[in-house]
mmCIF file of C-alpha atoms in Angstrom:
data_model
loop_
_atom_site.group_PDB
_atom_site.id
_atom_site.type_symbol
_atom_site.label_atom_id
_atom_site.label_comp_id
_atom_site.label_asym_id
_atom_site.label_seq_id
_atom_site.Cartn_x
_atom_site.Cartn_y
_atom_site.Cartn_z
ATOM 1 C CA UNK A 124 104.201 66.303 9.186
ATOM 2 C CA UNK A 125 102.829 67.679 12.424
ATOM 3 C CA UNK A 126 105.179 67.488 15.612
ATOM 4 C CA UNK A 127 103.928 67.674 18.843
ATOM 5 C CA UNK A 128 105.995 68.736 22.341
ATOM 6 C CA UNK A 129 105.123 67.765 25.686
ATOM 7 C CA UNK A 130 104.172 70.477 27.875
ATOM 8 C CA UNK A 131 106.705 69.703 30.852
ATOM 9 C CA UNK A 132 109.403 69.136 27.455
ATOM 10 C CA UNK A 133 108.271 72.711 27.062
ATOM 11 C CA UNK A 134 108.812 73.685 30.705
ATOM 12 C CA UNK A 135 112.070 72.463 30.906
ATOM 13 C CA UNK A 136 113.144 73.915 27.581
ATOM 14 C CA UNK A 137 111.930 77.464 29.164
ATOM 15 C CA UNK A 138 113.385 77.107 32.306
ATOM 16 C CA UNK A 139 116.632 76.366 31.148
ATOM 17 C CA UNK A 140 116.617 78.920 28.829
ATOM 18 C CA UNK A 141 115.386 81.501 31.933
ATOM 19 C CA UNK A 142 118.488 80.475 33.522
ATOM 20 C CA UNK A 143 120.911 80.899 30.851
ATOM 21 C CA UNK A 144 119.628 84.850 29.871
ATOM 22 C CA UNK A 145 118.925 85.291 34.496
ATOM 23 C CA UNK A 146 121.162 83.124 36.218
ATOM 24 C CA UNK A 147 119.835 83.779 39.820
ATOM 25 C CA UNK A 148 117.848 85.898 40.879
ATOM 26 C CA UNK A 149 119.524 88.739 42.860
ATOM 27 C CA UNK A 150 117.065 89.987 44.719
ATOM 28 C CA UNK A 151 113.523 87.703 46.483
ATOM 29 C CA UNK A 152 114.671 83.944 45.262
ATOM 30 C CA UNK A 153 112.641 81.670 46.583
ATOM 31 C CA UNK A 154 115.312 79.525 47.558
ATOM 32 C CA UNK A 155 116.392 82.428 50.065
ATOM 33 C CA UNK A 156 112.485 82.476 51.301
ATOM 34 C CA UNK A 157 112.096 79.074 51.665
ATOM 35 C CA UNK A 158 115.136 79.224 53.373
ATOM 36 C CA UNK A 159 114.215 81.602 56.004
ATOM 37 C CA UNK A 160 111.271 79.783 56.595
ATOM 38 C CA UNK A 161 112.923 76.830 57.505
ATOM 39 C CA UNK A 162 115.130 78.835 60.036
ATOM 40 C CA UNK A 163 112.192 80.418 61.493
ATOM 41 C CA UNK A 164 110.599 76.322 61.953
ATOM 42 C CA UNK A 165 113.660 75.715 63.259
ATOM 43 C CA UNK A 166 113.715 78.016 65.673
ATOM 44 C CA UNK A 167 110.522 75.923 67.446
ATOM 45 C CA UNK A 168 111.267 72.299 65.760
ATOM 46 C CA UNK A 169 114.999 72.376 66.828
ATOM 47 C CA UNK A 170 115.913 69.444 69.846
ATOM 48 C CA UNK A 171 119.373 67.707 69.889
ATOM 49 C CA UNK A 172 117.794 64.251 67.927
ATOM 50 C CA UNK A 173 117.493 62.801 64.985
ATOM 51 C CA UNK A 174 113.687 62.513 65.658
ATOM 52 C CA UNK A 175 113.133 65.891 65.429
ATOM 53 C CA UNK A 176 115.498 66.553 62.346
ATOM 54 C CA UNK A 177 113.382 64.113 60.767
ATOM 55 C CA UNK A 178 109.970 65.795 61.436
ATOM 56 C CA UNK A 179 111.520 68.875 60.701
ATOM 57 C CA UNK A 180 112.647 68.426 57.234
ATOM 58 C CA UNK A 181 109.654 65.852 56.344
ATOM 59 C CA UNK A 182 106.997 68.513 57.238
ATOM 60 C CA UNK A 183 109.067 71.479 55.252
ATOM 61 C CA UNK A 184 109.408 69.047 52.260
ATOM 62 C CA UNK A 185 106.005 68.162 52.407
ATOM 63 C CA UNK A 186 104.502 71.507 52.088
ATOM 64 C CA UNK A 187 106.618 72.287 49.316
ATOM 65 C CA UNK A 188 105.438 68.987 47.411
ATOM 66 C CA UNK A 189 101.671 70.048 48.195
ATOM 67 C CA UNK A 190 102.558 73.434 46.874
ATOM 68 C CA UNK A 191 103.905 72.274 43.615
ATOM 69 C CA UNK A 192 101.051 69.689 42.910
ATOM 70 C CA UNK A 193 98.344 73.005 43.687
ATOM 71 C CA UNK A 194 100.361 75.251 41.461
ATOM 72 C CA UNK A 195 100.319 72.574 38.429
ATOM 73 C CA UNK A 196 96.641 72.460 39.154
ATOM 74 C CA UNK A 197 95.249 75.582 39.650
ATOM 75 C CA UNK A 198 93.093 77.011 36.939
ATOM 76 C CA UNK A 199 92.175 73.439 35.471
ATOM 77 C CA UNK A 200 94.390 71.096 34.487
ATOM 78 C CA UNK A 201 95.895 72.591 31.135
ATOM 79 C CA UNK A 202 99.073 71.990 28.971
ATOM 80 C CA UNK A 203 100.145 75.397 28.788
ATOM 81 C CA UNK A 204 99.753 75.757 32.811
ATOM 82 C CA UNK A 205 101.654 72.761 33.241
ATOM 83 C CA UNK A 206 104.213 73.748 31.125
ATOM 84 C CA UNK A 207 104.376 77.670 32.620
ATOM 85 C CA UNK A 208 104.438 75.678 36.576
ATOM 86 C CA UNK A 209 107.431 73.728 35.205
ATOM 87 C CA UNK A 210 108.924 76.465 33.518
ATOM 88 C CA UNK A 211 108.797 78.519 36.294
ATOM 89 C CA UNK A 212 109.966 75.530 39.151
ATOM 90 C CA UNK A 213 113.175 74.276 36.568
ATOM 91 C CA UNK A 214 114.334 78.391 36.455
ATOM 92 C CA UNK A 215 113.900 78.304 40.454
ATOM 93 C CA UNK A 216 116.027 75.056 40.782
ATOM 94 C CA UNK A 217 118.786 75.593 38.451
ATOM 95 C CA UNK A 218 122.156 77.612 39.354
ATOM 96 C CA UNK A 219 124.221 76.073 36.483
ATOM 97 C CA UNK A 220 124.311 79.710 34.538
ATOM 98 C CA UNK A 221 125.459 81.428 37.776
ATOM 99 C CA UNK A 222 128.037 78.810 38.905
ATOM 100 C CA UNK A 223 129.470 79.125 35.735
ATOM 101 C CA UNK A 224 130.141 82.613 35.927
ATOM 102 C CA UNK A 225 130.996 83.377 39.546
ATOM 103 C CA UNK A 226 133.516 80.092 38.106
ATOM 104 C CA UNK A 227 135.060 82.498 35.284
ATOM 105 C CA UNK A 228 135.195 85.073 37.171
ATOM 106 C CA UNK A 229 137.271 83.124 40.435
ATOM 107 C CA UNK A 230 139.599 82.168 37.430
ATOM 108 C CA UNK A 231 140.278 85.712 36.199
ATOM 109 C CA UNK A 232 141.066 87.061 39.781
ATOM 110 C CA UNK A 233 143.376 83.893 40.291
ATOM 111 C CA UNK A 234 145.049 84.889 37.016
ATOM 112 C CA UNK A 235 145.838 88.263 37.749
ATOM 113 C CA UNK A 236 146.965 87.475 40.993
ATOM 114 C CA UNK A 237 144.716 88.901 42.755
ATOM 115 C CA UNK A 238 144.502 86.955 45.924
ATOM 116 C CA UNK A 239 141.904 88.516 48.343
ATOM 117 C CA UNK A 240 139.410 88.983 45.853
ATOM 118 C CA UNK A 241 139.505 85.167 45.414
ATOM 119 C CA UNK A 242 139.136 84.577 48.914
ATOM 120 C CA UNK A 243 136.127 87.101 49.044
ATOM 121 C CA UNK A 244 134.627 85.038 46.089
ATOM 122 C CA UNK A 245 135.604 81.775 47.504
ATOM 123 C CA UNK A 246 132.023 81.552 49.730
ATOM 124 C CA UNK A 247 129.893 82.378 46.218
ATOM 125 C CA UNK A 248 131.317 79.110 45.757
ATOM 126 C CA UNK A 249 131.622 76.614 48.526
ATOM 127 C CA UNK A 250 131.900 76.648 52.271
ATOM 128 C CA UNK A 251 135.163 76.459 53.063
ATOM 129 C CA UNK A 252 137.558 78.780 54.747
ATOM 130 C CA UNK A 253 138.980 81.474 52.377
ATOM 131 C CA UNK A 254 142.028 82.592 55.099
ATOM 132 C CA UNK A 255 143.749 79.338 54.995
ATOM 133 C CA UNK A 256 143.978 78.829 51.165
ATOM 134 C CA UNK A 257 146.666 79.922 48.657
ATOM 135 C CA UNK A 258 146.396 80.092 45.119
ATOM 136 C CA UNK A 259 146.536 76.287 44.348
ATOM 137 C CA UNK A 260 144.223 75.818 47.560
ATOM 138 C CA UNK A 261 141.529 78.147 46.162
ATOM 139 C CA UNK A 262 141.745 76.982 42.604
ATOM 140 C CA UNK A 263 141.442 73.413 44.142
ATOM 141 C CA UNK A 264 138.225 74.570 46.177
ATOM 142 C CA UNK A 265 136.643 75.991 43.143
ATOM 143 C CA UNK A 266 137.459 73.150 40.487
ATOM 144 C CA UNK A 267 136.168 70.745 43.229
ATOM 145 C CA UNK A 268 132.688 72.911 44.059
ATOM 146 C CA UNK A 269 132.202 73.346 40.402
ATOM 147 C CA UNK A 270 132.424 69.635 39.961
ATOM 148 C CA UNK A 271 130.098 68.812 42.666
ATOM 149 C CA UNK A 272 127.796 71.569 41.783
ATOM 150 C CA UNK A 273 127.499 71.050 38.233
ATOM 151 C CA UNK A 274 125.641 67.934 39.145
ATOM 152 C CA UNK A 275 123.702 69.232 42.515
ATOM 153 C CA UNK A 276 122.106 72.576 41.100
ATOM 154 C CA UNK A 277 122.457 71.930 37.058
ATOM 155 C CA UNK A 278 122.137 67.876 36.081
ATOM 156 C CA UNK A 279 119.666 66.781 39.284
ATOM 157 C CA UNK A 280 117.175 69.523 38.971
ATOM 158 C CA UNK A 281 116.766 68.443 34.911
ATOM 159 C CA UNK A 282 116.464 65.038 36.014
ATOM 160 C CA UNK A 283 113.671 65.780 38.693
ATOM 161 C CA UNK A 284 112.281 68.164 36.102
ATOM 162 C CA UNK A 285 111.849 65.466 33.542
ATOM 163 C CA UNK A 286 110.125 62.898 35.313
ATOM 164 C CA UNK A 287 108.411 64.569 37.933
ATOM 165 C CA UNK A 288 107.447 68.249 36.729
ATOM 166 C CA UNK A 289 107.227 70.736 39.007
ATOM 167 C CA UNK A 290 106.906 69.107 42.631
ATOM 168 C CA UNK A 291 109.505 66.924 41.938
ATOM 169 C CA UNK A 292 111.796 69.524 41.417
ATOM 170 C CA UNK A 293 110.793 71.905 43.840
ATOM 171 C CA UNK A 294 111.035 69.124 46.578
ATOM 172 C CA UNK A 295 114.667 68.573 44.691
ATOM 173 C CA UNK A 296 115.617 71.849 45.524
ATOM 174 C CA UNK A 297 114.452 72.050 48.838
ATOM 175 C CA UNK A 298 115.861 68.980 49.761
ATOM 176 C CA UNK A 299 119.169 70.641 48.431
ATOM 177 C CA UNK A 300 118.763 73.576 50.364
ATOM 178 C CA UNK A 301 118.243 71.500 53.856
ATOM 179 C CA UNK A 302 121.494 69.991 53.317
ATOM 180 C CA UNK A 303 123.086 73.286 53.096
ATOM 181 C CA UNK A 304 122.180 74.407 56.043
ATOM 182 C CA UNK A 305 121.370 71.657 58.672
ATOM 183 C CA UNK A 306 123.154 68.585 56.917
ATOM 184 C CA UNK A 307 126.812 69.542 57.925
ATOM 185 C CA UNK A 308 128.595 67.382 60.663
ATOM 186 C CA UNK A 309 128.422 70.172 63.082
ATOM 187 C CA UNK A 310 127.601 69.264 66.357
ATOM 188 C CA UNK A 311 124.266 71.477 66.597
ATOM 189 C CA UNK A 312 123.401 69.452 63.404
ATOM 190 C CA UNK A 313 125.375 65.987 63.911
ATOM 191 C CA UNK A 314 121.991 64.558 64.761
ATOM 192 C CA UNK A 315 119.353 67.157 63.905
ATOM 193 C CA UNK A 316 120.968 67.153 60.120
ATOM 194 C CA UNK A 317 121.062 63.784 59.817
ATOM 195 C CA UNK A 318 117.697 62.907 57.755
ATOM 196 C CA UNK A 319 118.125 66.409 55.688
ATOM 197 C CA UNK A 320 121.600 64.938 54.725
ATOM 198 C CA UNK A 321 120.424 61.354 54.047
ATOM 199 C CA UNK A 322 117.286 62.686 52.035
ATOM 200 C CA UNK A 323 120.141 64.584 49.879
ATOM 201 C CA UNK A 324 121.861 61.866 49.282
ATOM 202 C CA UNK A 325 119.175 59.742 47.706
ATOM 203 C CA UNK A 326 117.571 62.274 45.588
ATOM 204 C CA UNK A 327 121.174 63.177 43.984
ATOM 205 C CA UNK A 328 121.890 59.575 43.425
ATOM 206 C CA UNK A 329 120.589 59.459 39.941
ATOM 207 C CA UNK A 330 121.698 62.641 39.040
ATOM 208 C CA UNK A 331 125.340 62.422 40.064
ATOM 209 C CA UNK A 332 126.057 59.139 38.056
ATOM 210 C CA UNK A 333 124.370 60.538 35.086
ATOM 211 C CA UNK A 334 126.920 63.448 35.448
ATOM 212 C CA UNK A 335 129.756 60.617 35.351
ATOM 213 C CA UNK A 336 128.772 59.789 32.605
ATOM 214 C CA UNK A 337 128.158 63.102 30.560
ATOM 215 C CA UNK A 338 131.567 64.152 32.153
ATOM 216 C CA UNK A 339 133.312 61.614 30.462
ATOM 217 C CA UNK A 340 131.310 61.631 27.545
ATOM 218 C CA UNK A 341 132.555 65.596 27.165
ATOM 219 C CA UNK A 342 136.192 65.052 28.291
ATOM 220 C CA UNK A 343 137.152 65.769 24.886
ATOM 221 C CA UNK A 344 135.616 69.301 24.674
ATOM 222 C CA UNK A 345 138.213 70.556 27.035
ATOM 223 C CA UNK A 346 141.448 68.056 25.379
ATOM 224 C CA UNK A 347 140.683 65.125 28.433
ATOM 225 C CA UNK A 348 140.375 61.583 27.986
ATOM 226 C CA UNK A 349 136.650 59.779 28.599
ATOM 227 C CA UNK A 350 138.763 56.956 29.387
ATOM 228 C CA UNK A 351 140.433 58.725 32.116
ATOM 229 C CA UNK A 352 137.362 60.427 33.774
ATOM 230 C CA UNK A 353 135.895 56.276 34.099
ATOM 231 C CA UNK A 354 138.935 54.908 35.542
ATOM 232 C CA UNK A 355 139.351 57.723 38.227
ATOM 233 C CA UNK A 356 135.275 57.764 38.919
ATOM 234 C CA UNK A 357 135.643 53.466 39.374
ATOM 235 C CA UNK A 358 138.945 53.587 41.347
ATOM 236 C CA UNK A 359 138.628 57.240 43.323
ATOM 237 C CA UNK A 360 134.787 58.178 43.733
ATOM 238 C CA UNK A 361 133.679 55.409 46.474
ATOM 239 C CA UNK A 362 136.891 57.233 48.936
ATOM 240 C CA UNK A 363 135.044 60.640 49.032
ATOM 241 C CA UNK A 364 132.763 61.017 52.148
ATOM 242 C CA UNK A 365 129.698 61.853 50.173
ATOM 243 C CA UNK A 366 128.115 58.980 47.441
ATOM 244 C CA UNK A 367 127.785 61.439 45.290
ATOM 245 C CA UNK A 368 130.246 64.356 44.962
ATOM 246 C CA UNK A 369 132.681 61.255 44.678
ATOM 247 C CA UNK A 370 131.079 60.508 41.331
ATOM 248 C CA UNK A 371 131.413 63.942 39.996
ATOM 249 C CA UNK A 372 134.935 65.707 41.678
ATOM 250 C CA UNK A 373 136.523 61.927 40.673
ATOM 251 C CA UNK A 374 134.849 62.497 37.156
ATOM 252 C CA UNK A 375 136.110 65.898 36.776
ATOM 253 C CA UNK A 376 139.588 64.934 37.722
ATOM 254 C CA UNK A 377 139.800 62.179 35.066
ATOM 255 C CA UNK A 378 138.698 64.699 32.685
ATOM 256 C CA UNK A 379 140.653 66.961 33.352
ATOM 257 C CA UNK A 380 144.225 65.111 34.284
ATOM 258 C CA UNK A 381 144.205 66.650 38.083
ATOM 259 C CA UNK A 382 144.657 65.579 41.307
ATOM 260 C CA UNK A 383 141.620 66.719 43.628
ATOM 261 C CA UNK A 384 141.552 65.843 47.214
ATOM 262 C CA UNK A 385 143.644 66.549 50.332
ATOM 263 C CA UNK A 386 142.725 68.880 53.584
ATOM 264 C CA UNK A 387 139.749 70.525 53.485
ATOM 265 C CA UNK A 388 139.085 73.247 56.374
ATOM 266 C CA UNK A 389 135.777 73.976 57.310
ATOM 267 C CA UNK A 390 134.411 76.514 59.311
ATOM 268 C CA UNK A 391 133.772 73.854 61.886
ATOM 269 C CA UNK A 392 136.067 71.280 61.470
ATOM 270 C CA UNK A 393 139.299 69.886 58.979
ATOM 271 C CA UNK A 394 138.544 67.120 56.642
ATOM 272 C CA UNK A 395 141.490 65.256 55.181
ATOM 273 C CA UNK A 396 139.814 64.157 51.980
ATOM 274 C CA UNK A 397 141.173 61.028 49.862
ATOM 275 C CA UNK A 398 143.013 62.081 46.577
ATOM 276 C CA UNK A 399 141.138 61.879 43.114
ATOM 277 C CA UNK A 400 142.404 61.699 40.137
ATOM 278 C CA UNK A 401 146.185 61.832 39.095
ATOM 279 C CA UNK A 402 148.567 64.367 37.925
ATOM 280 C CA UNK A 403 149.521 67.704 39.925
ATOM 281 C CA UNK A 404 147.265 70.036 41.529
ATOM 282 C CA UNK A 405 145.055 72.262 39.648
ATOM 283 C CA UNK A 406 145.584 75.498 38.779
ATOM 284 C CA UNK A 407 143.911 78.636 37.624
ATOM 285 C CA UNK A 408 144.011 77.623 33.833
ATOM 286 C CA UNK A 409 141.989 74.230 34.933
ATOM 287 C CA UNK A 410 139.924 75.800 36.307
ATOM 288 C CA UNK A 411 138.812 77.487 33.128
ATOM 289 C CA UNK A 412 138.809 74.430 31.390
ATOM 290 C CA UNK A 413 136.500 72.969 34.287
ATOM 291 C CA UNK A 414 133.802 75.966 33.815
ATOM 292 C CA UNK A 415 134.070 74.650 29.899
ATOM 293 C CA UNK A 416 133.335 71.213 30.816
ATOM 294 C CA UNK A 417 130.594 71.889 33.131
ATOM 295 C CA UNK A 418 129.032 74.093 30.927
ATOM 296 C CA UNK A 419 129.313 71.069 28.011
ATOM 297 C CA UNK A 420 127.554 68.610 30.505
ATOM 298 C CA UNK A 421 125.048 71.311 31.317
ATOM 299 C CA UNK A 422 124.087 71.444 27.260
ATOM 300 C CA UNK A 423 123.970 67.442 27.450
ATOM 301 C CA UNK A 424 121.613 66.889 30.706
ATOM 302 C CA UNK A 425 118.938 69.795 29.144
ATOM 303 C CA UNK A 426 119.206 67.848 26.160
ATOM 304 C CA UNK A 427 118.633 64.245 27.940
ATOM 305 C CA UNK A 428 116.142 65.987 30.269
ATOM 306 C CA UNK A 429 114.123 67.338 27.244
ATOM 307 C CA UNK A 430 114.042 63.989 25.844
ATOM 308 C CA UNK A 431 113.075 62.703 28.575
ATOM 309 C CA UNK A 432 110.216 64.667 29.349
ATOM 310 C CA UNK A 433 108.908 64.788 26.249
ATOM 311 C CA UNK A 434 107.637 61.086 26.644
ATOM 312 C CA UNK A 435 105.240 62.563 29.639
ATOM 313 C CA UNK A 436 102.920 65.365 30.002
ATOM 314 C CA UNK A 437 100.315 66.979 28.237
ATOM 315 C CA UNK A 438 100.911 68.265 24.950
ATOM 316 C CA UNK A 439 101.061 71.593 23.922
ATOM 317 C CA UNK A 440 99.786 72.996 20.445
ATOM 318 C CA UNK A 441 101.079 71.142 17.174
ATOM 319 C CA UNK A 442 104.066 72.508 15.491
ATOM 320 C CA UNK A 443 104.048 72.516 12.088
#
């Protein structure tokens, strides 16, 4: 019997594997570049108006979807390129190995106590401010951030990956990195921001349910109850401010039998968030047992995403 695997299968397959042995790159990521690109445009795109926000982040996003299409196509149109493009876009987009870690390691200074180091660790990790938070505050702000990011930088760059190849994902992760910087509720960015954070929402959609439901679907790993994770996700997720990191903090706190939510301080401005979830507030143990549950869901969306893109693409050379 002769199998055969489809070349952006292949891609993804590499990619994730990059990003398991890597993580990210230390040094030159081209998230970083692209980033200060973007700054520099903004620099000369920038006007108080949600106008220019949206010709702002439509030309950026553009250019990186023209980029991705080139790269897929340059030197003819083979499987093995397509696959290497992929390969090399899926690695770029995906944080899920790094998240992890700096997630382990936020747990082991929480565990021995070791206060400042969290709150030097705590921006590795979200956006919040470190000053203001004791032990149960920073475990919260992890556990919540790892929830949220297992689905933005892990479980919607597969899904791009899979049916769009490698200027879907690119665009993904661009998209991604707009919201970071311009799509807060500043007021430089209130109106500026606006399309960048719209934009983010819609391309997450997909991703963030399908997290729901490989959260719940891996409760068990880590002793929760799938039943648990679908009752807080249908009665808790639709409070959160944002469509999507509902989904996956409510999710998480199912799973995990926590309460998320409460005030949130931000560099420029204090959110009182709705509650998720029940039982008491997490602490540095659940957050270990969140890393273990993100990583699970991780395994299950490469796996999905494989199977996925398998069913498109060029093929690659038979496997015996």
């Amino acid at each position: 019997m002769v199998l055969f695997i489809g070349a952006r299968a292949a891609g993804v397959v590499a990619g994730v594997a990059a990003d398991a042995v890597f993580g990210d790159p230390r040094r030159a990521h081209p998230v970083a570049l692209f980033g200060s690109g973007a700054a520099a445009l903004e620099r000369h795109s920038y006007s108080d108006s949600r106008a220019a926000g949206v010709v702002h982040s439509a030309g950026l996003l553009a250019a990186v979807a023209a980029l991705g299409a080139l790269a897929e196509r340059a030197g003819g149109r083979g499987a093995l390129r397509e696959a290497a493009c992929v390969a090399a876009a899926t690695f770029v987009a995906l944080g899920g190995t790094t998240l992890c870690r700096t997630g382990d390691q936020m747990a082991g200074l929480l565990q021995a106590d070791d206060i400042e180091g969290a709150r030097r660790l705590l921006p590795s990790l979200c956006g919040r401010d470190p000053a203001v938070l004791d032990p149960p505050g920073l475990a919260r702000a992890a556990l919540e951030s790892i929830a949220e990011n297992t689905s933005d930088a892990q479980v919607s760059p597969l899904v791009w990956a899979a049916v769009g190849g490698t200027p879907a994902v690119l665009v993904y992760r661009a998209a991604n990195t707009l919201d970071a910087m311009i799509g807060n509720r500043s007021p430089r960015y209130a109106r500026f921001g606006w399309a960048a954070a719209r934009f983010d929402d819609l391309v997450n959609l997909a991703g963030a349910r399908l997290t729901g439901v490989l959260v719940a679907v891996c409760a068990p790993v880590v002793g929760g109850s799938p039943v648990a994770a679908v009752r807080a996700w249908r009665r808790d997720a639709r409070k959160h401010p944002s469509p999507n990191a509902g989904v996956a903090e409510a999710t998480f706190a199912g799973a995990l039998g926590v309460r998320l939510g409460g005030p949130t301080q931000y560099a420029h401005e204090l959110e009182i968030r709705p509650t998720l979830g029940d039982g008491a507030a997490p602490e540095a143990a659940d957050l270990v047992r969140a890393v273990r549950l993100s990583r699970a869901v991780q395994v299950a969306a490469a796996v999905a995403a494989v199977s996925v893109a398998s069913r498109s693409g060029r093929r690659v050379s038979p496997l015996p």
